[in-house]
Amino acid sequence: MYNKVTPEIIGLLASIVGPANIIYNDHEKMESYSHDEIFEFGYSSMPEVVIKPESADEISLIMKLANEKMIPVTPRGAGSGLSGGAVPLFGGFLLSLERMNKILEIDKGNLMVVVEPGVITNDINLALQSEGLFYAGYPLSLQNCFIGGNVAENAGGARAVKYGVTGRYVCGLEVVLPTGEIINLGGKRLKDVTGYDLLNLLVGSEGTLGIFTKVILRALPLPASSVLLLIPFKDIETPVKTAPLVMMETGIIPAAIELMDRKSIEMSSRLLKEKVPCQDEAESYLLLEIDGSSEQVEQDYNAVADHFLKYGALDVFVANTPSTRERFWSIRRGVSDALKVFYPGNIAEDLVVPTTAIPALIDEVNRLSIEFNLESNSFGHLGDGNIHVHLLPNKEMPQDEWEKATSSLLKKLYQTSQQLGGTLSGEHGIGHKRKNYMPFFMGETEIALMKRIKAAFDPNNILNPGKIFD
Ligand SMILES: Cc1cc2nc3c(=O)[nH]c(=O)nc-3n(C[C@H](O)[C@H](O)[C@H](O)COP(=O)(O)OP(=O)(O)OC[C@H]3O[C@@H](n4cnc5c(N)ncnc54)[C@H](O)[C@@H]3O)c2cc1C
């Protein structure tokens, strides 16, 4: 149904972006564009050509060419995704946004920042910091992802519990539609009910409805102070059950409430080659961040610490300098890095449930791991119910047995998530990795409606086909 990229098409692309901005017939250079950060095997696919445009006008011409020649197009940010969204399943054009990497404007009057999609998310905060501002919607991968990819995934980070996810901060978008027209949605406004909310339809559309070429983000005043608390517990139930109680009783919403189970801490500590405080006794840890004015932060963290100690925390360790804060965050980030180093091929899930259902979800993960004789670890954003469950490969288990066991376990886990009022993905998206499981969580009517929306935007189905649904 799609056509192949020919030398004639390469010539046309070169006339749009310049020959230096095309990679063709070079397997080695194209290989890094064939996958994202999924650790499991079997999720990569080579593009036929990598194109690096530098403006919306160039992308518009590329999309018109793609429609005329029936070539599939896959937009790509930094390739840090965990759902295969940026993988060119059908070959074709791989549209890398890496050259569109300028911060165009910091508008202090309106508290807005205007950026191109290929800006590394962390660079936005570095630029805003000197103006006393910050962008709050960033994910934990902020040093390795682009803002365009964050908008496409509606990424959520550790601070979602207090600040919300990417979408809350996206006020405007310039978008190239799959058919090549350039449109502008929203603007430097905090309110807008003019017609359908197309802006928020595009946020989280996983590169299937349009290509973002400019993003207007809301900025917030930078909190004067922040403190991190690392709190060990003798079991995993206590932090999970008491964190909401502590928020309710103190009236304090921490910026982040991250949970790590024993296995997660063990692997992070092994990677970092250092022991985490209380590691011998603790079965789980919370990492809490509290921010605000200096006096308020001190009062708040003391109140939160006292409450957790009352509920049975083993201790409370406080990081209130940049270096100690960085050390605590490195423990949390170390879990993701350690999974990659020590458990290549692990299966990463991104379930999200109502926060009161987290104990039941974690119990079921542990029960199923025993039933299927598999190792697993759980960690993630306790504050918003988004728990990352990883099934860890066991070298003793033959591949076919691993595949059978993990497939049965996942089906049971999805059923549990669904019964608990949860869903398939909290922040990593569906991509092509999770699309077969959509019917577990969505009815035929909802999926058919989504397909009709896709067809309205992209009548030839050339923008990122094979993602979210077939
Ligand atoms: C160690 C690690 C930690 C992570 N932590 C988090 C986390 O805390 N929270 C979280 O949400 N995610 C997290 N992620 C996942 C990932 O970083 C996010 O999904 C991120 O938003 C992807 O951005 P990217 O630029 O790498 O996009 P890519 O992976 O390149 O692409 C992702 C999707 O966006 C589309 N896309 C990219 N750019 C555009 C554009 N300009 N216009 C339209 N579509 C586009 C692609 O087609 C694809 O479907 C983590 C990943 C890793 C490896």
Short mmCIF file of C-alpha atoms and ligand atoms in Angstrom, two decimals:
data_model
loop_
_atom_site.label_atom_id
_atom_site.label_comp_id
_atom_site.label_asym_id
_atom_site.label_seq_id
_atom_site.Cartn_x
_atom_site.Cartn_y
_atom_site.Cartn_z
CA MET A 1 0.00 0.00 0.00
CA TYR A 2 2.98 2.35 0.54
CA ASN A 3 5.58 3.04 -2.14
CA LYS A 4 9.32 2.72 -1.77
CA VAL A 5 11.65 5.72 -1.58
CA THR A 6 13.39 6.04 -4.96
CA PRO A 7 16.52 8.02 -5.98
CA GLU A 8 14.14 10.46 -7.70
CA ILE A 9 12.35 11.09 -4.38
CA ILE A 10 15.72 11.54 -2.64
CA GLY A 11 16.52 14.24 -5.22
CA LEU A 12 13.25 16.03 -4.42
CA LEU A 13 13.93 15.80 -0.67
CA ALA A 14 17.45 17.19 -1.20
CA SER A 15 15.97 20.18 -3.00
CA ILE A 16 13.77 20.86 0.07
CA VAL A 17 16.22 20.41 2.99
CA GLY A 18 19.61 20.35 1.24
CA PRO A 19 21.62 17.16 0.55
CA ALA A 20 23.64 17.56 3.78
CA ASN A 21 20.45 17.06 5.80
CA ILE A 22 19.56 13.67 4.40
CA ILE A 23 20.92 10.25 5.38
CA TYR A 24 20.34 7.65 2.68
CA ASN A 25 22.04 4.37 1.79
CA ASP A 26 24.08 4.47 4.97
CA HIS A 27 23.02 1.64 7.24
CA GLU A 28 25.42 2.53 10.03
CA LYS A 29 24.25 6.15 10.35
CA MET A 30 20.56 5.23 10.00
CA GLU A 31 20.68 2.43 12.60
CA SER A 32 20.34 4.78 15.58
CA TYR A 33 17.06 6.08 14.06
CA SER A 34 15.60 2.56 13.87
CA HIS A 35 14.71 2.19 17.55
CA ASP A 36 13.87 4.12 20.69
CA GLU A 37 14.71 3.21 24.30
CA ILE A 38 12.57 0.08 24.58
CA PHE A 39 14.85 -2.54 26.11
CA GLU A 40 12.84 -5.48 24.84
CA PHE A 41 13.93 -7.05 21.59
CA GLY A 42 11.96 -6.98 18.34
CA TYR A 43 10.75 -3.37 18.33
CA SER A 44 13.11 -1.79 15.79
CA SER A 45 12.62 -1.06 12.10
CA MET A 46 14.92 0.75 9.65
CA PRO A 47 13.87 3.95 7.87
CA GLU A 48 14.53 4.26 4.14
CA VAL A 49 15.78 7.81 4.53
CA VAL A 50 16.41 10.15 7.48
CA ILE A 51 15.46 13.79 6.81
CA LYS A 52 16.47 16.70 9.05
CA PRO A 53 14.33 19.74 8.21
CA GLU A 54 14.78 23.10 9.91
CA SER A 55 11.42 24.84 9.42
CA ALA A 56 7.66 24.29 9.28
CA ASP A 57 7.74 25.28 5.59
CA GLU A 58 10.20 22.51 4.77
CA ILE A 59 8.11 19.97 6.72
CA SER A 60 5.01 21.14 4.89
CA LEU A 61 6.68 20.44 1.52
CA ILE A 62 7.88 17.03 2.75
CA MET A 63 4.34 16.09 3.84
CA LYS A 64 2.89 17.15 0.50
CA LEU A 65 5.51 15.04 -1.28
CA ALA A 66 4.80 12.08 1.04
CA ASN A 67 1.08 12.26 0.20
CA GLU A 68 1.74 12.52 -3.51
CA LYS A 69 4.14 9.56 -3.53
CA MET A 70 2.39 7.56 -0.76
CA ILE A 71 5.42 7.30 1.52
CA PRO A 72 4.92 6.86 5.30
CA VAL A 73 6.48 9.52 7.56
CA THR A 74 7.59 9.01 11.17
CA PRO A 75 8.35 12.11 13.27
CA ARG A 76 11.19 11.67 15.75
CA GLY A 77 12.38 13.69 18.71
CA ALA A 78 15.34 12.49 20.76
CA GLY A 79 14.30 8.82 20.52
CA SER A 80 14.02 8.36 24.30
CA GLY A 81 10.47 6.99 24.00
CA LEU A 82 9.42 3.73 25.67
CA SER A 83 6.60 2.64 23.36
CA GLY A 84 8.22 2.45 19.91
CA GLY A 85 6.40 5.64 18.82
CA ALA A 86 9.35 7.05 16.87
CA VAL A 87 10.15 3.75 15.15
CA PRO A 88 9.47 3.81 11.38
CA LEU A 89 7.46 0.60 11.23
CA PHE A 90 6.92 0.80 7.47
CA GLY A 91 10.30 2.32 6.53
CA GLY A 92 9.73 5.48 4.50
CA PHE A 93 10.71 8.97 5.70
CA LEU A 94 12.11 9.38 9.20
CA LEU A 95 11.60 13.05 10.05
CA SER A 96 14.12 14.02 12.71
CA LEU A 97 13.38 17.32 14.47
CA GLU A 98 16.92 17.57 15.88
CA ARG A 99 17.87 20.73 13.94
CA MET A 100 14.83 22.68 15.13
CA ASN A 101 16.40 23.34 18.50
CA LYS A 102 16.04 27.05 19.25
CA ILE A 103 14.48 28.74 22.26
CA LEU A 104 12.71 31.52 20.36
CA GLU A 105 11.44 33.76 23.15
CA ILE A 106 11.18 34.06 26.91
CA ASP A 107 8.17 36.30 27.55
CA LYS A 108 8.44 37.35 31.19
CA GLY A 109 5.37 39.60 30.94
CA ASN A 110 3.05 36.73 30.03
CA LEU A 111 5.10 34.04 31.81
CA MET A 112 5.47 32.09 28.56
CA VAL A 113 8.37 30.54 26.66
CA VAL A 114 8.29 29.82 22.91
CA VAL A 115 10.46 26.96 21.67
CA GLU A 116 11.13 24.80 18.64
CA PRO A 117 10.32 21.07 19.05
CA GLY A 118 13.93 19.84 19.04
CA VAL A 119 15.02 21.73 22.16
CA ILE A 120 16.29 19.37 24.87
CA THR A 121 13.73 19.76 27.66
CA ASN A 122 16.35 20.44 30.33
CA ASP A 123 17.72 23.35 28.25
CA ILE A 124 14.37 25.13 28.63
CA ASN A 125 14.79 25.10 32.39
CA LEU A 126 18.43 26.15 32.18
CA ALA A 127 17.39 29.16 30.08
CA LEU A 128 14.42 30.01 32.33
CA GLN A 129 16.38 29.69 35.57
CA SER A 130 18.39 32.87 35.00
CA GLU A 131 15.07 34.72 34.61
CA GLY A 132 13.74 33.33 37.92
CA LEU A 133 11.29 31.03 36.10
CA PHE A 134 10.84 27.32 35.47
CA TYR A 135 8.91 24.93 33.24
CA ALA A 136 7.17 22.42 35.52
CA GLY A 137 5.82 19.77 33.11
CA TYR A 138 9.09 17.97 32.38
CA PRO A 139 9.67 14.19 32.62
CA LEU A 140 12.56 12.53 34.47
CA SER A 141 14.30 11.93 31.14
CA LEU A 142 14.62 15.71 30.72
CA GLN A 143 18.27 15.59 29.71
CA ASN A 144 17.64 13.03 26.95
CA CYS A 145 14.36 14.07 25.36
CA PHE A 146 13.00 16.93 23.25
CA ILE A 147 10.05 19.09 24.15
CA GLY A 148 8.28 18.06 20.89
CA GLY A 149 8.45 14.41 22.00
CA ASN A 150 7.12 15.41 25.45
CA VAL A 151 4.12 17.13 23.85
CA ALA A 152 3.50 14.15 21.55
CA GLU A 153 3.51 11.77 24.55
CA ASN A 154 1.95 14.22 27.03
CA ALA A 155 4.90 13.23 29.19
CA GLY A 156 4.56 13.30 32.95
CA GLY A 157 7.35 13.47 35.43
CA ALA A 158 8.01 12.95 39.08
CA ARG A 159 6.47 16.34 39.89
CA ALA A 160 3.08 15.59 38.32
CA VAL A 161 1.50 15.17 41.76
CA LYS A 162 1.83 18.90 42.42
CA TYR A 163 2.40 20.44 39.01
CA GLY A 164 0.60 18.16 36.54
CA VAL A 165 1.92 16.80 33.24
CA THR A 166 3.20 18.42 30.01
CA GLY A 167 -0.27 19.17 28.64
CA ARG A 168 -1.08 21.52 31.50
CA TYR A 169 1.68 23.83 30.28
CA VAL A 170 1.13 23.70 26.51
CA CYS A 171 -0.70 26.93 25.62
CA GLY A 172 0.00 27.04 21.90
CA LEU A 173 1.22 24.88 19.05
CA GLU A 174 2.26 25.43 15.45
CA VAL A 175 1.46 22.18 13.66
CA VAL A 176 2.10 20.81 10.19
CA LEU A 177 -0.86 18.59 9.38
CA PRO A 178 -0.32 15.21 7.70
CA THR A 179 -1.63 16.78 4.48
CA GLY A 180 0.95 19.60 4.65
CA GLU A 181 -1.08 22.64 5.81
CA ILE A 182 0.41 24.67 8.65
CA ILE A 183 -1.99 25.59 11.46
CA ASN A 184 -1.69 27.49 14.76
CA LEU A 185 -3.64 26.36 17.82
CA GLY A 186 -3.95 28.29 21.09
CA GLY A 187 -1.50 31.06 21.90
CA LYS A 188 -0.14 33.01 24.85
CA ARG A 189 -3.46 32.62 26.64
CA LEU A 190 -4.47 30.71 29.75
CA LYS A 191 -8.10 30.40 28.67
CA ASP A 192 -9.62 29.45 25.34
CA VAL A 193 -13.01 27.88 24.60
CA THR A 194 -13.22 28.93 20.97
CA GLY A 195 -14.50 25.83 19.20
CA TYR A 196 -13.29 22.28 19.81
CA ASP A 197 -10.15 21.98 21.91
CA LEU A 198 -7.89 20.83 19.07
CA LEU A 199 -4.80 21.86 21.02
CA ASN A 200 -5.43 19.23 23.66
CA LEU A 201 -6.38 16.65 21.05
CA LEU A 202 -2.93 17.12 19.53
CA VAL A 203 -1.18 16.88 22.92
CA GLY A 204 -0.48 13.17 23.46
CA SER A 205 -1.31 12.23 19.86
CA GLU A 206 1.99 10.32 19.57
CA GLY A 207 3.02 11.82 16.25
CA THR A 208 -0.04 10.48 14.45
CA LEU A 209 -2.14 13.64 13.89
CA GLY A 210 0.42 16.35 13.16
CA ILE A 211 4.03 17.47 13.50
CA PHE A 212 4.71 20.18 16.09
CA THR A 213 7.03 22.85 14.81
CA LYS A 214 6.64 25.47 17.55
CA VAL A 215 5.48 25.14 21.15
CA ILE A 216 4.27 27.91 23.49
CA LEU A 217 4.71 26.82 27.10
CA ARG A 218 3.59 28.35 30.34
CA ALA A 219 6.42 29.18 32.77
CA LEU A 220 6.09 29.50 36.55
CA PRO A 221 8.08 31.51 39.09
CA LEU A 222 10.98 29.35 40.29
CA PRO A 223 10.43 28.19 43.91
CA ALA A 224 13.04 29.76 46.19
CA SER A 225 13.89 26.54 47.96
CA SER A 226 13.45 22.78 47.79
CA VAL A 227 14.31 19.86 50.02
CA LEU A 228 14.40 16.14 49.30
CA LEU A 229 13.53 13.50 51.88
CA LEU A 230 14.68 9.90 51.48
CA ILE A 231 12.55 7.73 53.74
CA PRO A 232 13.16 4.00 54.23
CA PHE A 233 10.40 1.62 55.37
CA LYS A 234 10.45 -1.96 56.64
CA ASP A 235 7.74 -2.97 54.16
CA ILE A 236 6.15 -1.59 51.01
CA GLU A 237 2.57 -1.34 52.31
CA THR A 238 3.33 1.39 54.84
CA PRO A 239 4.53 4.11 52.43
CA VAL A 240 1.86 3.24 49.87
CA LYS A 241 -0.96 3.40 52.41
CA THR A 242 0.30 6.32 54.49
CA ALA A 243 1.48 8.77 51.79
CA PRO A 244 -2.12 9.93 51.04
CA LEU A 245 -2.86 10.14 54.78
CA VAL A 246 0.19 12.32 55.37
CA MET A 247 -0.87 14.67 52.56
CA MET A 248 -4.37 14.87 53.98
CA GLU A 249 -3.31 15.37 57.59
CA THR A 250 -0.59 17.96 56.88
CA GLY A 251 -2.37 19.67 53.98
CA ILE A 252 0.97 19.60 52.12
CA ILE A 253 1.26 18.41 48.54
CA PRO A 254 4.90 17.50 47.87
CA ALA A 255 6.26 18.30 44.40
CA ALA A 256 7.27 14.65 44.02
CA ILE A 257 6.51 11.38 45.81
CA GLU A 258 8.56 8.59 44.28
CA LEU A 259 8.43 4.96 45.44
CA MET A 260 11.19 2.37 45.03
CA ASP A 261 10.92 -1.26 46.13
CA ARG A 262 13.82 -3.27 47.53
CA LYS A 263 14.85 -4.76 44.19
CA SER A 264 14.90 -1.29 42.58
CA ILE A 265 17.13 0.09 45.34
CA GLU A 266 19.44 -2.92 45.15
CA MET A 267 20.04 -2.50 41.42
CA SER A 268 20.50 1.29 41.66
CA SER A 269 22.96 0.89 44.53
CA ARG A 270 24.87 -1.76 42.55
CA LEU A 271 25.10 0.56 39.55
CA LEU A 272 26.11 3.61 41.59
CA LYS A 273 28.52 1.45 43.63
CA GLU A 274 27.32 2.95 46.88
CA LYS A 275 25.07 1.82 49.69
CA VAL A 276 21.79 3.62 50.24
CA PRO A 277 21.14 4.55 53.92
CA CYS A 278 19.33 1.74 55.82
CA GLN A 279 19.67 -0.57 52.83
CA ASP A 280 20.04 -3.73 54.93
CA GLU A 281 16.73 -3.31 56.75
CA ALA A 282 14.54 -1.40 54.27
CA GLU A 283 12.04 -3.09 51.94
CA SER A 284 11.07 0.19 50.25
CA TYR A 285 11.87 3.89 50.05
CA LEU A 286 10.03 7.09 49.37
CA LEU A 287 11.77 10.05 47.77
CA LEU A 288 9.80 13.19 48.51
CA GLU A 289 10.47 16.68 47.23
CA ILE A 290 9.02 19.71 48.97
CA ASP A 291 9.40 23.15 47.41
CA GLY A 292 8.30 26.72 48.13
CA SER A 293 9.67 29.64 50.11
CA SER A 294 12.58 28.80 52.44
CA GLU A 295 10.62 29.16 55.70
CA GLN A 296 7.61 27.27 54.35
CA VAL A 297 9.77 24.42 53.06
CA GLU A 298 11.44 23.98 56.43
CA GLN A 299 8.10 23.90 58.24
CA ASP A 300 6.59 21.55 55.67
CA TYR A 301 9.37 19.01 55.55
CA ASN A 302 9.50 18.79 59.33
CA ALA A 303 5.75 18.17 59.46
CA VAL A 304 5.92 15.54 56.70
CA ALA A 305 8.94 13.82 58.29
CA ASP A 306 7.22 13.68 61.71
CA HIS A 307 4.10 12.14 60.20
CA PHE A 308 6.00 9.43 58.33
CA LEU A 309 8.01 8.60 61.48
CA LYS A 310 4.74 8.35 63.39
CA TYR A 311 3.50 5.87 60.75
CA GLY A 312 6.58 3.67 61.09
CA ALA A 313 9.28 5.03 58.75
CA LEU A 314 12.69 3.65 59.73
CA ASP A 315 14.32 7.09 59.46
CA VAL A 316 14.17 10.30 57.42
CA PHE A 317 17.24 11.56 55.53
CA VAL A 318 17.20 15.19 54.40
CA ALA A 319 18.96 16.65 51.35
CA ASN A 320 18.91 20.44 51.31
CA THR A 321 22.02 21.33 49.33
CA PRO A 322 22.40 20.99 45.54
CA SER A 323 24.94 18.16 45.91
CA THR A 324 22.89 16.08 48.41
CA ARG A 325 19.72 16.66 46.36
CA GLU A 326 21.53 15.46 43.26
CA ARG A 327 22.76 12.39 45.16
CA PHE A 328 19.20 11.44 46.19
CA TRP A 329 17.82 11.99 42.68
CA SER A 330 20.69 9.91 41.26
CA ILE A 331 19.42 6.94 43.33
CA ARG A 332 15.99 7.23 41.67
CA ARG A 333 17.40 7.79 38.17
CA GLY A 334 19.84 4.92 38.81
CA VAL A 335 16.91 2.45 38.84
CA SER A 336 16.13 3.11 35.15
CA ASP A 337 19.81 3.07 34.19
CA ALA A 338 20.45 -0.14 36.14
CA LEU A 339 17.59 -1.92 34.36
CA LYS A 340 19.25 -1.18 31.06
CA VAL A 341 22.68 -2.34 32.23
CA PHE A 342 21.80 -5.43 34.32
CA TYR A 343 18.53 -6.58 32.71
CA PRO A 344 18.61 -5.96 28.96
CA GLY A 345 15.42 -7.31 27.41
CA ASN A 346 13.35 -6.56 30.52
CA ILE A 347 9.65 -5.88 29.97
CA ALA A 348 8.68 -2.41 31.14
CA GLU A 349 5.07 -1.59 31.99
CA ASP A 350 3.64 1.85 32.73
CA LEU A 351 0.36 1.16 34.54
CA VAL A 352 -1.59 3.88 36.26
CA VAL A 353 -4.34 3.31 38.83
CA PRO A 354 -6.22 5.51 41.28
CA THR A 355 -3.73 6.11 44.11
CA THR A 356 -5.85 4.18 46.63
CA ALA A 357 -5.53 1.09 44.39
CA ILE A 358 -1.71 1.07 44.41
CA PRO A 359 -1.40 -1.41 47.32
CA ALA A 360 -3.67 -3.88 45.49
CA LEU A 361 -1.70 -3.42 42.24
CA ILE A 362 1.65 -4.02 43.92
CA ASP A 363 0.28 -7.06 45.80
CA GLU A 364 -0.88 -8.52 42.52
CA VAL A 365 2.49 -7.86 40.81
CA ASN A 366 4.23 -9.72 43.64
CA ARG A 367 1.68 -12.56 43.60
CA LEU A 368 1.91 -12.99 39.82
CA SER A 369 5.72 -12.91 39.92
CA ILE A 370 5.65 -15.86 42.33
CA GLU A 371 2.97 -17.68 40.29
CA PHE A 372 5.02 -17.38 37.08
CA ASN A 373 8.40 -17.81 38.76
CA LEU A 374 9.68 -14.46 37.45
CA GLU A 375 11.57 -11.66 39.11
CA SER A 376 10.09 -8.17 38.95
CA ASN A 377 10.60 -4.73 40.39
CA SER A 378 8.19 -1.85 40.91
CA PHE A 379 8.96 1.82 41.27
CA GLY A 380 7.60 5.12 40.08
CA HIS A 381 5.37 8.03 40.74
CA LEU A 382 3.45 7.04 43.86
CA GLY A 383 1.95 10.52 44.11
CA ASP A 384 -0.06 10.13 40.89
CA GLY A 385 -0.65 6.36 40.81
CA ASN A 386 1.76 5.70 37.91
CA ILE A 387 3.81 2.62 38.78
CA HIS A 388 6.52 1.22 36.49
CA VAL A 389 6.53 -2.56 36.75
CA HIS A 390 9.45 -4.41 35.13
CA LEU A 391 9.63 -8.12 34.45
CA LEU A 392 13.28 -9.13 34.72
CA PRO A 393 14.76 -11.75 32.39
CA ASN A 394 16.19 -14.83 34.01
CA LYS A 395 19.14 -16.40 32.17
CA GLU A 396 18.09 -19.89 33.32
CA MET A 397 14.66 -19.62 31.66
CA PRO A 398 14.51 -20.70 27.98
CA GLN A 399 13.31 -17.90 25.65
CA ASP A 400 10.05 -19.63 24.65
CA GLU A 401 9.17 -20.22 28.31
CA TRP A 402 9.94 -16.54 29.13
CA GLU A 403 7.72 -15.35 26.28
CA LYS A 404 4.85 -17.62 27.32
CA ALA A 405 5.11 -16.72 31.01
CA THR A 406 5.42 -12.95 30.46
CA SER A 407 2.56 -12.88 27.97
CA SER A 408 0.21 -14.70 30.40
CA LEU A 409 1.38 -12.61 33.34
CA LEU A 410 0.84 -9.33 31.46
CA LYS A 411 -2.70 -10.27 30.49
CA LYS A 412 -3.53 -10.94 34.14
CA LEU A 413 -1.82 -7.74 35.20
CA TYR A 414 -3.77 -5.66 32.67
CA GLN A 415 -6.99 -7.27 33.87
CA THR A 416 -6.09 -6.32 37.42
CA SER A 417 -5.28 -2.73 36.40
CA GLN A 418 -8.56 -2.49 34.52
CA GLN A 419 -10.55 -3.88 37.48
CA LEU A 420 -8.85 -1.41 39.81
CA GLY A 421 -9.97 1.51 37.64
CA GLY A 422 -6.52 1.87 36.08
CA THR A 423 -5.30 1.97 32.53
CA LEU A 424 -2.58 0.79 30.15
CA SER A 425 -0.15 3.69 30.11
CA GLY A 426 0.29 6.69 32.37
CA GLU A 427 3.03 8.48 30.47
CA HIS A 428 4.98 6.34 28.00
CA GLY A 429 2.18 6.01 25.46
CA ILE A 430 0.86 3.18 23.31
CA GLY A 431 3.09 3.44 20.22
CA HIS A 432 3.28 0.04 18.60
CA LYS A 433 4.38 -1.72 21.75
CA ARG A 434 1.02 -1.65 23.55
CA LYS A 435 -1.49 -1.30 20.74
CA ASN A 436 -2.69 -4.92 20.92
CA TYR A 437 -3.78 -4.32 24.50
CA MET A 438 -5.94 -1.26 23.76
CA PRO A 439 -9.13 -3.41 23.65
CA PHE A 440 -8.50 -4.39 27.30
CA PHE A 441 -9.12 -0.79 28.27
CA MET A 442 -11.22 0.79 25.51
CA GLY A 443 -14.48 -0.25 23.94
CA GLU A 444 -14.94 -0.76 20.19
CA THR A 445 -16.88 2.49 19.98
CA GLU A 446 -14.05 4.56 21.48
CA ILE A 447 -11.42 2.94 19.28
CA ALA A 448 -13.59 3.42 16.16
CA LEU A 449 -14.04 7.10 17.08
CA MET A 450 -10.28 7.52 17.43
CA LYS A 451 -9.80 5.91 14.01
CA ARG A 452 -12.27 8.35 12.47
CA ILE A 453 -10.38 11.28 14.02
CA LYS A 454 -7.14 9.89 12.58
CA ALA A 455 -8.76 9.57 9.13
CA ALA A 456 -10.02 13.17 9.29
CA PHE A 457 -6.49 14.45 9.92
CA ASP A 458 -4.64 11.98 7.73
CA PRO A 459 -6.81 10.59 4.91
CA ASN A 460 -3.89 8.68 3.33
CA ASN A 461 -2.70 7.27 6.68
CA ILE A 462 0.87 8.30 6.02
CA LEU A 463 1.77 9.98 9.35
CA ASN A 464 3.24 7.45 11.78
CA PRO A 465 1.09 4.50 10.66
CA GLY A 466 0.81 1.41 12.85
CA LYS A 467 0.87 3.39 16.10
CA ILE A 468 -1.84 3.38 18.82
CA PHE A 469 -3.96 1.05 16.60
CA ASP A 470 -3.55 -0.76 13.28
C1 LIG B 1 15.49 6.60 31.48
C2 LIG B 1 14.17 7.12 30.96
C3 LIG B 1 13.34 7.81 31.82
C4 LIG B 1 12.09 8.28 31.36
N1 LIG B 1 11.31 8.98 32.22
C5 LIG B 1 10.12 9.44 31.79
C6 LIG B 1 9.26 10.16 32.68
O1 LIG B 1 9.57 10.44 33.83
N2 LIG B 1 8.06 10.56 32.20
C7 LIG B 1 7.67 10.31 30.91
O2 LIG B 1 6.58 10.72 30.53
N3 LIG B 1 8.47 9.64 30.06
C8 LIG B 1 9.68 9.21 30.45
N4 LIG B 1 10.48 8.53 29.58
C9 LIG B 1 10.03 8.29 28.17
C10 LIG B 1 10.43 9.39 27.16
O3 LIG B 1 11.59 10.10 27.61
C11 LIG B 1 9.27 10.36 26.92
O4 LIG B 1 8.21 9.66 26.30
C12 LIG B 1 9.63 11.57 26.05
O5 LIG B 1 8.53 12.44 26.05
C13 LIG B 1 9.98 11.21 24.60
O6 LIG B 1 10.55 12.36 23.99
P1 LIG B 1 11.53 12.19 22.74
O7 LIG B 1 11.93 13.54 22.27
O8 LIG B 1 12.65 11.28 23.07
O9 LIG B 1 10.53 11.53 21.70
P2 LIG B 1 10.69 10.28 20.72
O10 LIG B 1 10.97 9.03 21.49
O11 LIG B 1 11.66 10.62 19.64
O12 LIG B 1 9.24 10.22 20.12
C14 LIG B 1 8.14 9.92 20.93
C15 LIG B 1 6.85 10.14 20.12
O13 LIG B 1 6.71 11.51 19.83
C16 LIG B 1 6.52 11.73 18.43
N5 LIG B 1 7.15 13.02 18.16
C17 LIG B 1 8.40 13.41 18.49
N6 LIG B 1 8.60 14.70 18.14
C18 LIG B 1 7.44 15.13 17.57
C19 LIG B 1 7.00 16.36 17.01
N7 LIG B 1 7.80 17.44 16.95
N8 LIG B 1 5.75 16.43 16.51
C20 LIG B 1 4.92 15.37 16.57
N9 LIG B 1 5.27 14.18 17.09
C21 LIG B 1 6.53 14.06 17.58
C22 LIG B 1 7.16 10.52 17.79
O14 LIG B 1 6.59 10.26 16.53
C23 LIG B 1 6.84 9.44 18.79
O15 LIG B 1 5.54 8.94 18.56
C24 LIG B 1 11.71 8.04 30.00
C25 LIG B 1 12.57 7.37 29.14
C26 LIG B 1 13.77 6.90 29.60
C27 LIG B 1 14.68 6.18 28.64
#
